[in-house]
Structure formats: C-alpha cells, structure tokens
PDB file of C-alpha atoms in Angstrom:
ATOM      1  CA  MET A  24      13.553 -13.827 -35.066  1.00 49.00           C
ATOM      2  CA  THR A  25      12.586 -17.469 -34.667  1.00 47.00           C
ATOM      3  CA  VAL A  26       9.900 -18.697 -32.287  1.00 36.00           C
ATOM      4  CA  THR A  27      12.589 -20.341 -30.146  1.00 37.00           C
ATOM      5  CA  GLN A  28      14.542 -17.072 -29.874  1.00 39.00           C
ATOM      6  CA  PHE A  29      11.360 -15.163 -28.955  1.00 35.00           C
ATOM      7  CA  PHE A  30      10.492 -17.498 -26.070  1.00 33.00           C
ATOM      8  CA  LEU A  31      14.112 -17.478 -24.875  1.00 36.00           C
ATOM      9  CA  ILE A  32      14.048 -13.650 -24.658  1.00 36.00           C
ATOM     10  CA  LEU A  33      10.626 -13.743 -22.967  1.00 33.00           C
ATOM     11  CA  SER A  34      11.855 -16.225 -20.351  1.00 37.00           C
ATOM     12  CA  LEU A  35      14.897 -14.032 -19.626  1.00 35.00           C
ATOM     13  CA  VAL A  36      12.654 -10.966 -19.134  1.00 33.00           C
ATOM     14  CA  VAL A  37      10.378 -12.859 -16.724  1.00 32.00           C
ATOM     15  CA  TYR A  38      13.409 -14.172 -14.821  1.00 32.00           C
ATOM     16  CA  CYS A  39      14.938 -10.684 -14.497  1.00 34.00           C
ATOM     17  CA  GLU A  40      11.596  -9.246 -13.310  1.00 34.00           C
ATOM     18  CA  SER A  41      11.341 -11.944 -10.638  1.00 33.00           C
ATOM     19  CA  LEU A  42      14.833 -11.061  -9.409  1.00 32.00           C
ATOM     20  CA  LEU A  43      13.832  -7.383  -9.246  1.00 34.00           C
ATOM     21  CA  ILE A  44      10.671  -8.125  -7.244  1.00 36.00           C
ATOM     22  CA  THR A  45      12.288 -10.450  -4.700  1.00 36.00           C
ATOM     23  CA  HIS A  46      15.592  -8.562  -4.251  1.00 40.00           C
ATOM     24  CA  ASP A  47      16.321  -8.031  -0.557  1.00 53.00           C
ATOM     25  CA  SER A  48      12.882  -9.397   0.381  1.00 67.00           C
ATOM     26  CA  PRO A  49      12.582 -11.855   3.296  1.00 80.00           C
ATOM     27  CA  ARG A  50       9.330 -13.184   1.742  1.00 89.00           C
ATOM     28  CA  ASN A  51       8.369 -14.816  -1.534  1.00 93.00           C
ATOM     29  CA  VAL A  52       7.041 -11.688  -3.266  1.00 97.00           C
ATOM     30  CA  VAL A  53       4.941 -12.550  -6.314  1.00 97.00           C
ATOM     31  CA  LYS A  54       3.586  -9.100  -7.223  1.00 98.00           C
ATOM     32  CA  VAL A  55       4.091  -5.404  -6.425  1.00 98.00           C
ATOM     33  CA  LEU A  56       0.902  -3.322  -6.241  1.00 98.00           C
ATOM     34  CA  GLN A  57       1.206   0.312  -7.400  1.00 98.00           C
ATOM     35  CA  ILE A  58      -1.128   3.122  -8.412  1.00 98.00           C
ATOM     36  CA  ASP A  59      -0.594   5.929 -10.938  1.00 97.00           C
ATOM     37  CA  ASN A  60      -1.820   8.970  -8.980  1.00 97.00           C
ATOM     38  CA  GLY A  61       0.789   9.206  -6.220  1.00 97.00           C
ATOM     39  CA  ASP A  62       2.981  12.324  -6.011  1.00 96.00           C
ATOM     40  CA  ASP A  63       6.790  12.392  -6.024  1.00 95.00           C
ATOM     41  CA  TRP A  64       7.856  14.648  -3.155  1.00 96.00           C
ATOM     42  CA  GLY A  65      10.060  12.969  -0.583  1.00 96.00           C
ATOM     43  CA  THR A  66      11.974   9.700  -0.685  1.00 97.00           C
ATOM     44  CA  TRP A  67      11.073   6.022  -0.557  1.00 98.00           C
ATOM     45  CA  ASN A  68      11.575   4.335   2.803  1.00 97.00           C
ATOM     46  CA  PRO A  69      12.800   0.732   2.990  1.00 97.00           C
ATOM     47  CA  PRO A  70       9.982  -1.829   2.568  1.00 97.00           C
ATOM     48  CA  GLN A  71       8.753  -3.687   5.631  1.00 97.00           C
ATOM     49  CA  TYR A  72       7.221  -7.177   5.663  1.00 97.00           C
ATOM     50  CA  CYS A  73       5.016  -9.275   7.899  1.00 97.00           C
ATOM     51  CA  ALA A  74       6.724 -12.317   9.410  1.00 96.00           C
ATOM     52  CA  ASP A  75       6.758 -15.507   7.374  1.00 95.00           C
ATOM     53  CA  GLY A  76       3.314 -17.108   7.205  1.00 95.00           C
ATOM     54  CA  HIS A  77       1.530 -13.837   7.998  1.00 97.00           C
ATOM     55  CA  PHE A  78      -0.306 -11.342   5.791  1.00 98.00           C
ATOM     56  CA  ALA A  79      -2.029  -7.963   6.182  1.00 98.00           C
ATOM     57  CA  MET A  80      -5.391  -8.554   7.847  1.00 98.00           C
ATOM     58  CA  GLY A  81      -6.148  -4.850   8.323  1.00 98.00           C
ATOM     59  CA  TYR A  82      -4.713  -1.354   8.419  1.00 98.00           C
ATOM     60  CA  ASN A  83      -4.524   1.943  10.277  1.00 98.00           C
ATOM     61  CA  MET A  84      -3.807   5.466   9.030  1.00 98.00           C
ATOM     62  CA  LYS A  85      -2.041   8.406  10.642  1.00 98.00           C
ATOM     63  CA  ILE A  86      -3.918  11.534   9.539  1.00 98.00           C
ATOM     64  CA  GLU A  87      -3.541  15.203  10.446  1.00 97.00           C
ATOM     65  CA  VAL A  88      -6.909  16.949  10.824  1.00 96.00           C
ATOM     66  CA  PRO A  89      -7.480  20.177   8.838  1.00 95.00           C
ATOM     67  CA  GLN A  90      -5.373  23.010  10.262  1.00 93.00           C
ATOM     68  CA  GLY A  91      -7.519  25.937   9.196  1.00 88.00           C
ATOM     69  CA  SER A  92      -5.084  28.653   8.150  1.00 84.00           C
ATOM     70  CA  GLY A  93      -2.102  26.389   8.968  1.00 86.00           C
ATOM     71  CA  ASP A  94      -0.125  23.976   6.794  1.00 92.00           C
ATOM     72  CA  ASP A  95      -2.094  20.769   6.063  1.00 93.00           C
ATOM     73  CA  THR A  96      -0.456  17.399   5.417  1.00 96.00           C
ATOM     74  CA  ALA A  97      -3.450  14.981   5.657  1.00 97.00           C
ATOM     75  CA  LEU A  98      -2.193  11.354   5.379  1.00 98.00           C
ATOM     76  CA  ASN A  99       1.126  10.848   7.175  1.00 98.00           C
ATOM     77  CA  SER A 100       1.484   7.056   7.385  1.00 98.00           C
ATOM     78  CA  ILE A 101      -0.172   3.686   6.784  1.00 98.00           C
ATOM     79  CA  LEU A 102       0.287   0.799   9.199  1.00 98.00           C
ATOM     80  CA  LEU A 103      -0.531  -2.838   8.429  1.00 98.00           C
ATOM     81  CA  LYS A 104      -1.732  -5.367  11.001  1.00 98.00           C
ATOM     82  CA  CYS A 105      -0.368  -8.824  10.233  1.00 98.00           C
ATOM     83  CA  GLY A 106      -2.005 -12.158  10.949  1.00 97.00           C
ATOM     84  CA  SER A 107      -2.047 -15.814   9.966  1.00 96.00           C
ATOM     85  CA  ALA A 108      -4.654 -17.774   8.018  1.00 93.00           C
ATOM     86  CA  ALA A 109      -5.876 -19.039  11.394  1.00 90.00           C
ATOM     87  CA  GLY A 110      -6.522 -15.438  12.468  1.00 87.00           C
ATOM     88  CA  GLN A 111      -3.599 -15.280  14.900  1.00 91.00           C
ATOM     89  CA  TYR A 112      -2.111 -11.824  15.506  1.00 94.00           C
ATOM     90  CA  GLY A 113       1.310 -11.322  13.913  1.00 96.00           C
ATOM     91  CA  GLY A 114       2.382  -7.790  14.825  1.00 97.00           C
ATOM     92  CA  TYR A 115       2.397  -4.491  12.944  1.00 98.00           C
ATOM     93  CA  ILE A 116       4.564  -3.084  10.165  1.00 98.00           C
ATOM     94  CA  VAL A 117       5.071   0.494   8.948  1.00 98.00           C
ATOM     95  CA  SER A 118       7.465   1.962   6.363  1.00 97.00           C
ATOM     96  CA  GLY A 119       8.224   5.521   7.383  1.00 94.00           C
ATOM     97  CA  GLN A 120       5.783   8.130   8.622  1.00 96.00           C
ATOM     98  CA  GLY A 121       5.253  11.865   8.670  1.00 96.00           C
ATOM     99  CA  THR A 122       5.499  13.943  11.832  1.00 95.00           C
ATOM    100  CA  TRP A 123       1.907  15.142  12.087  1.00 96.00           C
ATOM    101  CA  GLY A 124      -1.505  13.776  13.008  1.00 97.00           C
ATOM    102  CA  GLY A 125      -2.768  10.770  14.929  1.00 98.00           C
ATOM    103  CA  TRP A 126      -3.842   7.191  14.262  1.00 98.00           C
ATOM    104  CA  VAL A 127      -7.524   6.909  13.329  1.00 98.00           C
ATOM    105  CA  GLY A 128      -8.024   3.293  14.473  1.00 98.00           C
ATOM    106  CA  GLU A 129      -7.771  -0.202  13.008  1.00 98.00           C
ATOM    107  CA  THR A 130      -9.944  -1.296  10.095  1.00 98.00           C
ATOM    108  CA  LEU A 131      -9.902  -5.085   9.700  1.00 98.00           C
ATOM    109  CA  CYS A 132     -10.890  -7.624   7.071  1.00 97.00           C
ATOM    110  CA  GLU A 133     -13.596 -10.106   8.071  1.00 94.00           C
ATOM    111  CA  ASN A 134     -12.720 -13.193  10.091  1.00 93.00           C
ATOM    112  CA  THR A 135     -15.849 -15.301   9.770  1.00 87.00           C
ATOM    113  CA  GLU A 136     -15.411 -18.814   8.404  1.00 87.00           C
ATOM    114  CA  THR A 137     -11.880 -17.929   7.311  1.00 92.00           C
ATOM    115  CA  GLN A 138      -9.566 -14.975   7.804  1.00 96.00           C
ATOM    116  CA  LYS A 139      -9.621 -12.494   4.914  1.00 97.00           C
ATOM    117  CA  PHE A 140      -6.590 -10.401   3.893  1.00 98.00           C
ATOM    118  CA  LEU A 141      -5.841  -7.177   2.015  1.00 98.00           C
ATOM    119  CA  THR A 142      -5.352  -7.811  -1.707  1.00 98.00           C
ATOM    120  CA  SER A 143      -5.755  -4.444  -3.529  1.00 98.00           C
ATOM    121  CA  PHE A 144      -5.781  -0.709  -2.735  1.00 98.00           C
ATOM    122  CA  ALA A 145      -6.626   2.772  -3.989  1.00 98.00           C
ATOM    123  CA  LEU A 146      -5.157   6.103  -2.866  1.00 98.00           C
ATOM    124  CA  GLN A 147      -6.900   9.470  -2.542  1.00 98.00           C
ATOM    125  CA  VAL A 148      -4.485  12.204  -3.632  1.00 98.00           C
ATOM    126  CA  GLU A 149      -4.853  15.974  -3.981  1.00 97.00           C
ATOM    127  CA  ASN A 150      -3.451  17.413  -7.221  1.00 94.00           C
ATOM    128  CA  ARG A 151      -0.664  19.967  -6.928  1.00 93.00           C
ATOM    129  CA  GLN A 152      -2.049  23.357  -5.916  1.00 91.00           C
ATOM    130  CA  GLY A 153       0.396  25.590  -7.784  1.00 86.00           C
ATOM    131  CA  GLY A 154       1.805  27.572  -4.881  1.00 80.00           C
ATOM    132  CA  SER A 155      -1.047  26.995  -2.424  1.00 89.00           C
ATOM    133  CA  ASP A 156      -1.050  24.428   0.399  1.00 92.00           C
ATOM    134  CA  ASP A 157      -0.312  20.924  -0.962  1.00 94.00           C
ATOM    135  CA  THR A 158      -1.306  17.792   0.949  1.00 96.00           C
ATOM    136  CA  ALA A 159      -0.537  14.953  -1.550  1.00 96.00           C
ATOM    137  CA  ALA A 160      -2.013  11.657  -0.238  1.00 98.00           C
ATOM    138  CA  ASN A 161      -5.135  12.039   1.922  1.00 98.00           C
ATOM    139  CA  PHE A 162      -6.685   8.579   2.434  1.00 98.00           C
ATOM    140  CA  ALA A 163      -6.388   4.914   1.464  1.00 98.00           C
ATOM    141  CA  LYS A 164      -8.913   2.124   0.972  1.00 98.00           C
ATOM    142  CA  PHE A 165      -8.474  -1.569   0.292  1.00 98.00           C
ATOM    143  CA  LYS A 166     -10.095  -4.754  -0.921  1.00 98.00           C
ATOM    144  CA  CYS A 167     -10.171  -7.977   1.126  1.00 98.00           C
ATOM    145  CA  ARG A 168     -10.418 -11.601   0.051  1.00 97.00           C
ATOM    146  CA  ASP A 169      -9.799 -15.177   1.138  1.00 95.00           C
ATOM    147  CA  LEU A 170      -6.308 -16.300   0.217  1.00 94.00           C
ATOM    148  CA  ASP A 171      -7.627 -18.819  -2.306  1.00 92.00           C
ATOM    149  CA  VAL A 172     -11.173 -17.727  -3.109  1.00 91.00           C
ATOM    150  CA  GLU A 173     -12.683 -14.832  -5.067  1.00 88.00           C
ATOM    151  CA  PRO A 174     -14.371 -12.364  -4.939  1.00 93.00           C
ATOM    152  CA  GLU A 175     -12.912  -9.311  -3.211  1.00 96.00           C
ATOM    153  CA  TYR A 176     -14.928  -6.785  -1.224  1.00 97.00           C
ATOM    154  CA  ASP A 177     -14.203  -3.137  -0.364  1.00 98.00           C
ATOM    155  CA  LEU A 178     -12.778  -2.122   3.016  1.00 98.00           C
ATOM    156  CA  ALA A 179     -12.499   1.527   4.080  1.00 98.00           C
ATOM    157  CA  HIS A 180     -12.223   3.357   7.380  1.00 98.00           C
ATOM    158  CA  PRO A 181     -15.288   5.609   7.883  1.00 97.00           C
ATOM    159  CA  PRO A 182     -16.136   7.919   6.203  1.00 97.00           C
ATOM    160  CA  GLY A 183     -14.109   6.327   3.387  1.00 97.00           C
ATOM    161  CA  HIS A 184     -12.357   9.474   2.186  1.00 98.00           C
ATOM    162  CA  GLY A 185     -10.205  12.383   3.319  1.00 97.00           C
ATOM    163  CA  GLU A 186     -10.620  16.134   3.046  1.00 96.00           C
ATOM    164  CA  TRP A 187      -8.936  16.886  -0.282  1.00 97.00           C
ATOM    165  CA  GLY A 188      -8.317  15.286  -3.646  1.00 97.00           C
ATOM    166  CA  SER A 189      -9.857  12.267  -5.304  1.00 97.00           C
ATOM    167  CA  TYR A 190      -9.256   8.552  -5.609  1.00 98.00           C
ATOM    168  CA  GLY A 191      -7.368   7.169  -8.552  1.00 98.00           C
ATOM    169  CA  ALA A 192      -7.979   3.760 -10.093  1.00 98.00           C
ATOM    170  CA  TRP A 193      -7.692   0.611  -8.007  1.00 98.00           C
ATOM    171  CA  SER A 194      -4.362  -1.172  -8.126  1.00 98.00           C
ATOM    172  CA  GLN A 195      -4.125  -4.648  -9.543  1.00 98.00           C
ATOM    173  CA  SER A 196      -4.927  -7.459  -7.097  1.00 98.00           C
ATOM    174  CA  CYS A 197      -2.726 -10.065  -5.497  1.00 98.00           C
ATOM    175  CA  PRO A 198      -2.959 -13.405  -7.321  1.00 97.00           C
ATOM    176  CA  LEU A 199      -4.863 -16.242  -5.691  1.00 97.00           C
ATOM    177  CA  SER A 200      -2.893 -18.038  -2.965  1.00 96.00           C
ATOM    178  CA  SER A 201      -1.271 -14.719  -2.043  1.00 98.00           C
ATOM    179  CA  ALA A 202      -2.087 -11.474  -0.197  1.00 98.00           C
ATOM    180  CA  ILE A 203      -0.442  -8.209   0.824  1.00 98.00           C
ATOM    181  CA  CYS A 204       2.482  -8.896   3.144  1.00 98.00           C
ATOM    182  CA  GLY A 205       4.648  -5.778   2.774  1.00 98.00           C
ATOM    183  CA  ILE A 206       4.534  -1.996   2.456  1.00 98.00           C
ATOM    184  CA  GLN A 207       6.809   0.768   1.169  1.00 98.00           C
ATOM    185  CA  THR A 208       5.944   4.469   1.448  1.00 98.00           C
ATOM    186  CA  ARG A 209       7.266   7.666  -0.063  1.00 98.00           C
ATOM    187  CA  VAL A 210       7.325  10.374   2.623  1.00 98.00           C
ATOM    188  CA  GLU A 211       8.511  13.980   2.458  1.00 97.00           C
ATOM    189  CA  SER A 212      10.538  15.090   5.477  1.00 96.00           C
ATOM    190  CA  PRO A 213       9.575  18.288   7.366  1.00 94.00           C
ATOM    191  CA  GLN A 214      10.236  21.359   5.184  1.00 93.00           C
ATOM    192  CA  GLY A 215      10.746  23.902   7.951  1.00 87.00           C
ATOM    193  CA  SER A 216       9.093  27.109   6.750  1.00 84.00           C
ATOM    194  CA  GLY A 217       8.149  25.400   3.458  1.00 87.00           C
ATOM    195  CA  ASP A 218       5.003  23.477   2.495  1.00 91.00           C
ATOM    196  CA  ASP A 219       4.782  20.016   4.089  1.00 94.00           C
ATOM    197  CA  THR A 220       3.004  17.081   2.410  1.00 96.00           C
ATOM    198  CA  ALA A 221       4.132  14.016   4.432  1.00 96.00           C
ATOM    199  CA  LEU A 222       3.024  10.784   2.680  1.00 98.00           C
ATOM    200  CA  ASN A 223       3.012  11.019  -1.120  1.00 98.00           C
ATOM    201  CA  ASP A 224       2.880   7.488  -2.512  1.00 98.00           C
ATOM    202  CA  VAL A 225       2.818   3.825  -1.433  1.00 98.00           C
ATOM    203  CA  LYS A 226       3.542   0.350  -2.799  1.00 98.00           C
ATOM    204  CA  PHE A 227       2.299  -2.943  -1.398  1.00 98.00           C
ATOM    205  CA  TYR A 228       3.918  -6.356  -1.841  1.00 98.00           C
ATOM    206  CA  CYS A 229       1.960  -9.583  -2.426  1.00 98.00           C
ATOM    207  CA  CYS A 230       3.451 -12.756  -0.959  1.00 97.00           C
ATOM    208  CA  SER A 231       2.492 -16.328  -1.732  1.00 95.00           C
ATOM    209  CA  VAL A 232       1.308 -18.768   0.907  1.00 87.00           C
TER     210      VAL A 232
END
C-alpha cells in the first residue's frame, strides 16, 4: 500500500464516522461521549438535543429511594438544563425515563465570569446480581468547563454517589469550542412481576459552537 492510498483510506474512514455521528442530528455533533460500564437491559430512546446555540449547563436525576424488601431501580432518568454562553435559560431535554422515583434537584455548572457547560461524565453502575435484585445505573456525575478554556472541574449532586455499585472511568471530554448538547438513554420498560432496572446506560453528544 502506498502512502497516498493509506491517506485516502484514512480520509474515507473519518468521513464515514462523521456521517455516523451527525446522522439525524439537528446540531453539529463533533463527538459522542460513552462509558464502558453501562448495562444492556432495555432499549435506546431517540436522542434529544438542546436548541441551536445552547448547551447543557446542568443536570437533574430521577432516582428511586431504596425500597427495603421491594424491587429497587435506583437511577431512572437524567435531565439536562440547556443554556447559552450568555447564561440565558434554554429549556430542558430528556431521552426516556423509568417509571419510579422523583427528581433530586438541579445541579448547575458555575456562571461566574462566563457560563460553564458539561463536558464529560461518569456513571455509577451496580454489577449484575445473579438472580438477586438488579438496579443497573445508580448515579451520574459530570465535569464542567468554559467552552474554549481548560481545565475542567468535577460537578456532582450531593452526596455524589448512589446506594449500589461503583463508578467506572470518566468518559472522554468534549473538544474545545464544544460542550454537551444532547443525550440518549437506554431504559428498561416495566417488567411486571420481573426485576426492574430502569436506566441502564447513557450517551452524551458534544456540539460545536
């Protein structure tokens, strides 16, 4: 293979990946953030995006409290609060949610000299229990940053963790001049007399300015 042929193949791969990332997206998606510890029960809901010019400035979680001898599901949904670089409110987005629990309250990036936005995340997930009560995802935490300036800092709703499981590695971060603008969640529907887990996995989409 010649050098010219190699770079031609490489350019085709990059082009095809860009088509995959931006397919059906109303925004200019430059990166998809994923983690490797999510579980695979349930189905992926359609992704949802902040309006053009807006990014995720904070988040909320829908969590079911421990049920004692009942069926626990823990994390049921993640909601993103959208805003502009000027700090103007831009609505909320959510991609599917489980049936159980309640919203714990907004946790927002700083808005001091400039508005900061979500740029990376980690997910707390309980390993499969082998016939006992499974909960899958339990909690999420993020990193915030200026659109164009490093470094990031950690952002987590108190106490920073859920009841069961452990955090996996942090996702990659949105490139500079971009931030999280979209969300897609994998949620298991109610199982009737079976074991419910609700939210299992999540992806976030980075959009450029």
